[in-house]
XYZ file of C-alpha atoms in Angstrom:
431
model
C 14.376 26.689 -32.396
C 14.945 22.937 -32.696
C 18.632 23.597 -33.347
C 18.894 25.707 -30.224
C 17.268 22.989 -28.162
C 19.738 20.270 -29.176
C 22.358 20.225 -26.457
C 25.861 19.031 -27.253
C 29.039 18.919 -25.212
C 30.231 22.235 -26.666
C 27.165 24.313 -25.947
C 25.911 22.458 -22.883
C 27.179 25.175 -20.563
C 25.294 27.778 -22.626
C 21.940 26.032 -22.804
C 22.168 24.512 -19.323
C 21.180 27.805 -17.768
C 18.528 28.636 -15.259
C 18.365 25.651 -12.941
C 19.838 23.169 -15.416
C 23.272 21.679 -14.800
C 25.676 20.297 -17.465
C 25.784 16.519 -17.333
C 27.627 14.039 -19.550
C 24.908 11.476 -20.144
C 25.901 7.864 -20.696
C 22.543 7.060 -22.264
C 21.264 7.923 -25.716
C 17.900 9.186 -24.468
C 17.232 12.856 -23.686
C 17.575 13.722 -20.023
C 15.641 16.994 -19.874
C 13.287 17.873 -22.719
C 15.291 17.352 -25.897
C 18.628 17.845 -24.142
C 21.003 14.933 -23.709
C 23.643 16.600 -21.548
C 21.624 18.884 -19.316
C 20.016 17.724 -16.090
C 17.762 19.388 -13.581
C 18.986 19.687 -9.976
C 17.911 17.122 -7.433
C 15.292 19.556 -6.118
C 13.764 19.719 -9.576
C 13.584 22.500 -12.123
C 9.930 23.284 -11.429
C 9.879 23.316 -7.622
C 10.902 26.077 -5.266
C 12.844 25.291 -2.108
C 9.700 25.755 0.005
C 7.805 23.262 -2.136
C 10.676 20.771 -1.917
C 10.677 21.099 1.873
C 6.924 20.473 1.963
C 7.345 17.343 -0.156
C 10.250 16.129 1.938
C 8.704 16.547 5.375
C 5.243 15.396 4.337
C 6.860 12.255 2.953
C 8.680 11.677 6.247
C 5.576 12.248 8.378
C 3.346 10.051 6.226
C 6.014 7.341 6.135
C 6.228 7.290 9.933
C 2.439 7.183 10.221
C 2.203 4.368 7.689
C 4.946 2.394 9.462
C 3.113 2.667 12.785
C -0.127 1.481 11.222
C 1.709 -1.324 9.422
C 3.212 -2.582 12.686
C -0.233 -2.595 14.307
C -1.665 -4.545 11.376
C 1.231 -7.016 11.553
C 0.576 -7.535 15.271
C -3.133 -8.154 14.631
C -2.246 -10.614 11.891
C 0.114 -12.582 14.134
C -2.358 -12.945 17.003
C -5.219 -13.912 14.643
C -3.215 -15.944 12.152
C -5.346 -19.090 12.418
C -8.640 -17.210 12.059
C -7.752 -15.247 8.902
C -8.637 -17.121 5.724
C -9.095 -16.381 2.049
C -10.291 -14.108 0.500
C -9.364 -11.777 3.394
C -5.854 -13.095 4.058
C -4.137 -11.384 1.054
C -5.257 -8.006 2.385
C -2.812 -8.485 5.245
C -0.082 -9.311 2.708
C -0.759 -5.970 1.033
C -0.487 -4.276 4.420
C 2.937 -5.878 4.854
C 4.037 -4.681 1.416
C 2.812 -1.187 2.267
C 4.923 -1.360 5.421
C 7.990 -2.206 3.308
C 7.332 0.734 0.949
C 6.949 3.177 3.823
C 10.126 1.885 5.455
C 12.136 2.359 2.254
C 10.674 5.840 1.806
C 11.630 6.726 5.362
C 15.180 5.415 4.887
C 15.570 7.501 1.731
C 14.207 10.611 3.426
C 16.386 10.223 6.507
C 19.402 9.610 4.286
C 18.956 13.038 2.713
C 18.206 14.691 6.054
C 21.341 13.351 7.738
C 23.490 14.316 4.764
C 22.062 17.821 4.867
C 22.737 18.140 8.609
C 26.302 16.850 8.258
C 27.051 19.121 5.293
C 29.809 21.638 6.008
C 28.494 24.075 3.414
C 25.410 25.851 4.653
C 24.327 26.725 1.111
C 24.270 23.124 0.035
C 20.870 21.569 -0.368
C 19.832 18.203 0.946
C 21.993 15.529 -0.646
C 19.357 12.834 -0.737
C 19.467 9.432 -2.304
C 18.006 10.939 -5.478
C 20.950 13.355 -5.854
C 24.286 12.928 -7.645
C 26.913 15.211 -6.108
C 29.474 14.498 -8.840
C 27.912 17.288 -10.910
C 27.189 20.658 -9.315
C 26.543 24.175 -10.544
C 27.798 27.441 -9.119
C 24.909 27.378 -6.616
C 26.431 24.157 -5.232
C 23.356 22.195 -6.302
C 23.692 18.534 -7.238
C 21.930 17.087 -10.253
C 19.042 14.673 -10.121
C 20.525 11.177 -10.225
C 20.167 9.910 -13.809
C 21.978 6.562 -13.982
C 20.600 4.981 -10.842
C 21.641 1.500 -11.914
C 25.284 2.465 -11.338
C 24.576 3.182 -7.660
C 24.179 -0.120 -5.727
C 22.336 1.488 -2.810
C 19.977 3.329 -5.149
C 19.355 0.169 -7.185
C 18.600 -1.840 -4.036
C 16.088 0.701 -2.742
C 14.462 0.870 -6.172
C 14.201 -2.926 -6.447
C 12.476 -3.212 -3.072
C 10.118 -0.306 -3.769
C 9.190 -1.347 -7.286
C 8.704 -5.014 -6.412
C 6.490 -4.105 -3.453
C 4.464 -1.685 -5.580
C 3.792 -4.256 -8.311
C 3.111 -6.962 -5.727
C 0.364 -4.785 -4.275
C -1.222 -4.568 -7.724
C -0.951 -8.320 -8.318
C -2.301 -9.249 -4.885
C -5.139 -6.773 -5.312
C -6.083 -8.552 -8.542
C -5.891 -11.918 -6.773
C -8.205 -10.617 -4.031
C -10.760 -9.386 -6.557
C -10.716 -12.677 -8.486
C -11.174 -14.688 -5.292
C -13.961 -12.348 -4.213
C -15.785 -12.820 -7.516
C -15.421 -16.612 -7.535
C -16.381 -16.934 -3.878
C -19.381 -14.626 -4.199
C -20.703 -16.758 -7.070
C -20.026 -20.187 -5.560
C -20.527 -19.069 -1.958
C -17.929 -21.504 -0.751
C -14.186 -21.720 -0.694
C -12.349 -23.741 -3.259
C -9.822 -26.314 -2.165
C -7.510 -24.584 0.268
C -4.275 -26.086 -1.022
C -5.119 -25.330 -4.657
C -6.164 -21.752 -3.860
C -3.112 -21.141 -1.690
C -0.611 -22.269 -4.342
C -2.200 -20.427 -7.271
C -2.693 -17.152 -5.405
C 0.841 -17.069 -4.025
C 2.428 -17.884 -7.378
C 0.473 -15.072 -9.029
C 0.929 -12.581 -6.200
C 4.688 -12.923 -5.799
C 5.939 -13.852 -9.280
C 4.153 -11.404 -11.616
C 6.338 -8.389 -10.615
C 9.625 -10.236 -11.231
C 9.778 -9.826 -15.072
C 9.018 -6.102 -14.810
C 11.695 -5.635 -12.155
C 14.442 -7.415 -14.070
C 13.545 -5.616 -17.313
C 13.695 -2.201 -15.637
C 17.039 -3.031 -14.026
C 18.447 -4.362 -17.314
C 17.442 -1.189 -19.201
C 18.794 0.955 -16.353
C 15.428 2.696 -16.193
C 16.260 3.965 -12.716
C 16.873 7.543 -11.684
C 16.290 9.889 -8.794
C 12.801 11.203 -8.147
C 12.229 14.618 -6.616
C 8.678 13.705 -5.642
C 9.400 10.458 -3.799
C 12.875 11.667 -2.659
C 14.258 8.267 -3.618
C 15.171 6.140 -6.639
C 12.283 5.400 -8.958
C 11.455 4.814 -12.623
C 13.347 7.255 -14.837
C 11.720 9.967 -16.962
C 14.351 9.566 -19.675
C 13.460 8.534 -23.216
C 10.538 10.990 -23.260
C 9.029 9.329 -20.173
C 8.550 6.064 -22.074
C 10.027 4.189 -19.126
C 7.311 5.495 -16.848
C 4.728 4.577 -19.461
C 6.005 1.007 -19.763
C 6.779 0.225 -16.136
C 4.203 2.243 -14.177
C 1.314 3.585 -16.240
C 0.612 0.443 -18.284
C 0.715 -2.038 -15.347
C -1.349 0.328 -13.219
C -3.889 0.853 -16.018
C -4.224 -2.886 -16.655
C -4.731 -3.592 -12.964
C -7.299 -0.813 -12.577
C -9.257 -1.847 -15.670
C -9.246 -5.542 -14.816
C -10.273 -5.016 -11.194
C -12.978 -2.528 -12.163
C -14.505 -5.025 -14.593
C -14.414 -7.816 -12.011
C -15.965 -5.616 -9.317
C -18.778 -4.471 -11.595
C -19.393 -8.047 -12.730
C -19.493 -9.301 -9.155
C -21.875 -6.566 -8.011
C -24.141 -7.235 -10.996
C -24.247 -10.987 -10.351
C -24.932 -10.543 -6.643
C -27.653 -7.977 -7.242
C -29.248 -10.073 -9.973
C -29.463 -13.156 -7.785
C -30.403 -11.186 -4.701
C -27.585 -12.696 -2.715
C -26.729 -9.440 -1.054
C -29.888 -9.908 1.041
C -29.244 -13.501 2.007
C -26.729 -15.112 4.286
C -25.487 -18.665 4.386
C -27.292 -21.303 6.379
C -24.653 -23.983 5.953
C -22.502 -25.261 8.753
C -19.310 -23.376 9.526
C -17.520 -26.710 9.648
C -17.519 -26.717 5.840
C -15.552 -23.414 5.907
C -18.230 -21.604 3.947
C -17.723 -17.875 3.324
C -20.334 -15.606 4.860
C -21.895 -12.511 3.356
C -20.176 -10.078 5.804
C -16.788 -11.440 4.737
C -17.552 -10.789 1.073
C -18.869 -7.326 1.923
C -15.640 -6.434 3.745
C -13.500 -7.621 0.826
C -15.592 -5.655 -1.669
C -15.277 -2.503 0.454
C -11.503 -2.891 0.520
C -11.355 -3.406 -3.256
C -13.364 -0.243 -3.852
C -11.085 1.771 -1.537
C -8.023 0.410 -3.305
C -9.616 1.280 -6.644
C -10.052 4.915 -5.594
C -6.472 5.287 -4.330
C -4.872 3.606 -7.344
C -7.086 5.561 -9.720
C -5.915 8.819 -8.180
C -2.299 7.655 -8.435
C -2.778 6.805 -12.111
C -4.199 10.267 -12.796
C -1.085 11.837 -11.248
C 1.241 9.780 -13.432
C -0.821 10.484 -16.545
C -0.675 14.210 -15.839
C 3.091 14.041 -15.540
C 3.395 11.927 -18.686
C 1.206 14.225 -20.785
C 2.525 17.603 -19.630
C 6.075 17.019 -18.372
C 7.733 17.150 -21.795
C 5.775 20.249 -22.866
C 6.708 21.975 -19.625
C 10.385 21.133 -20.162
C 10.289 22.448 -23.749
C 8.599 25.660 -22.590
C 11.208 25.974 -19.875
C 14.016 25.728 -22.434
C 12.323 28.173 -24.802
C 11.922 30.638 -21.939
C 15.633 30.381 -21.178
C 16.633 30.889 -24.820
C 14.313 33.840 -25.413
C 15.157 35.595 -22.164
C 18.870 34.774 -22.447
C 18.942 33.764 -18.814
C 22.381 32.638 -17.720
C 22.381 32.446 -13.950
C 19.101 33.728 -12.551
C 16.176 31.418 -11.998
C 13.242 31.778 -14.414
C 9.828 32.418 -12.957
C 7.517 29.448 -12.583
C 4.672 29.088 -15.041
C 1.093 28.107 -14.293
C 1.795 24.442 -15.078
C 4.478 24.221 -12.420
C 1.976 24.581 -9.582
C 0.004 21.644 -10.976
C 3.193 19.564 -10.932
C 3.522 20.366 -7.246
C -0.117 19.389 -6.571
C 0.274 16.088 -8.413
C 3.519 15.454 -6.531
C 1.731 15.918 -3.198
C -1.046 13.578 -4.340
C 1.480 10.941 -5.392
C 3.136 11.038 -1.983
C -0.280 10.811 -0.329
C -1.399 7.867 -2.474
C 1.781 5.926 -1.768
C 1.379 6.309 1.995
C -2.328 6.690 2.755
C -3.281 3.098 1.934
C -1.594 1.876 5.111
C -3.829 4.109 7.227
C -6.926 3.021 5.285
C -5.987 -0.621 5.815
C -5.592 -0.066 9.544
C -9.026 1.550 9.819
C -10.545 -1.280 7.792
C -8.837 -4.017 9.816
C -9.390 -2.343 13.196
C -13.100 -2.078 12.507
C -13.230 -5.774 11.729
C -10.954 -6.889 14.556
C -12.581 -4.707 17.218
C -16.055 -5.877 16.281
C -15.009 -9.510 16.186
C -13.088 -9.191 19.455
C -15.937 -7.430 21.237
C -18.470 -9.939 19.967
C -16.232 -12.821 20.964
C -15.565 -11.384 24.422
C -19.238 -10.649 25.016
C -20.266 -14.046 23.729
C -17.580 -15.748 25.805
C -18.582 -13.834 28.946
C -22.276 -14.524 28.427
C -21.635 -18.183 27.737
C -19.440 -18.420 30.814
C -22.075 -16.769 32.987
C -24.791 -18.937 31.493
C -22.708 -22.040 32.069
C -22.084 -21.040 35.680
C -25.775 -20.374 36.195
C -26.691 -23.652 34.565
C -24.193 -25.515 36.726
C -25.570 -23.884 39.861
C -29.111 -24.694 38.811
C -28.152 -28.272 38.054
C -26.459 -28.617 41.423
C -29.500 -27.206 43.181
C -31.791 -29.494 41.243
C -29.630 -32.489 42.074
C -29.611 -31.572 45.753
C -33.368 -31.119 45.761
C -33.807 -34.407 43.962
C -31.568 -36.213 46.435
C -33.441 -34.709 49.374
C -36.726 -35.708 47.784
C -35.533 -39.251 47.256
C -34.335 -39.470 50.857
C -37.664 -38.128 52.116
C -39.563 -40.606 50.005
C -37.388 -43.440 51.238
C -37.942 -42.509 54.881
C -41.680 -42.161 54.348
C -41.818 -45.583 52.760
C -39.909 -47.174 55.607
C -42.225 -45.571 58.179
C -45.270 -46.893 56.359
C -43.753 -50.350 56.206
C -42.913 -50.294 59.931
C -46.489 -49.452 60.800
C -47.725 -52.419 58.815
C -45.184 -54.913 60.175
C -44.824 -53.434 63.707
C -41.053 -53.107 63.219
C -39.087 -49.973 64.164
C -37.942 -47.862 61.172
C -34.289 -47.683 60.147
C -32.388 -44.817 61.622
C -31.108 -42.452 58.969
């Protein structure tokens, strides 16, 4: 069976049956299963057209929703720029990065939609950014883009997406570290020192991963994201190195820091106490730390679910591809599509969850920020209105008191003059 599953240029057209399309790979790694010169179509070998449409339109809808929420968050950040300080400020940076990811996802989705609408062949599927129309089968299906580094537009979209994704992980780690340090010390460190260190870590950590992935040409089309993403070539080792490992490290590190911070706060009983120091010293209050910890826990849940989706794909993708090839060989299928197995539905579920995890964090951030901003705004407005009314009442009372005091002084002065006139027999002074 291993000999049958080794695809060469001579027998590629024989083994590339079912949904597979012959493809002359420029890389030495297998493209599909153990095959080097067979590629799945851009809609994927395991997805039906209905499932692809669900993925495509759900991605577009969630991208639009995330972009709207990101714009609202950006507006709130701009009008409250001076009030937002560490450790809450990086959360708004993550919201901006989420806005960039959603925008790139929307551009990729609209690119495929417009190409599909402008296609002259009605049987042609959506020629998205993740498709390579240089190779097509007799169903007029394009292959899934394999060498994404050769496509400048694809490489640009990938660079923006991947850098934003890793920047979210790095900034999340920075937020958790600042939360832990601040919850222990209960005061901010030097602002300039904290600002420089956090920004260097948040923006520079993703750069080595990005350049390494681009140098190895670990870029290909992704049916799930409908855009250019980390390739599954080389037995999915690229996804292991550039997605699963960084995501696992970030999840583990942040989980340890969160548990350590909760344990320290509970041990010292600081979750019951608030600060009594002056706000002029820029001390961090307990509600601020509580809001940051809530955000970190929400981010932990979303990223943990995303990691589970990638682990499922990494563990079962190769076995599913091998079973797919064995099914083709045993059934001698040449042109008809093989029936989906039980594992293929799980691939669709994990694909939906991946799309949801990439887009839902923007909505969660908006709900988190709106709750904070609305409460702060309402409290400020109420406090400002009450203070203004109290000041007006105090001013009126002071004016009345001053008038009464002046009248009293005048009355006393007149009474004194009358008494003096009686004693000296002189007429009193006319007022």
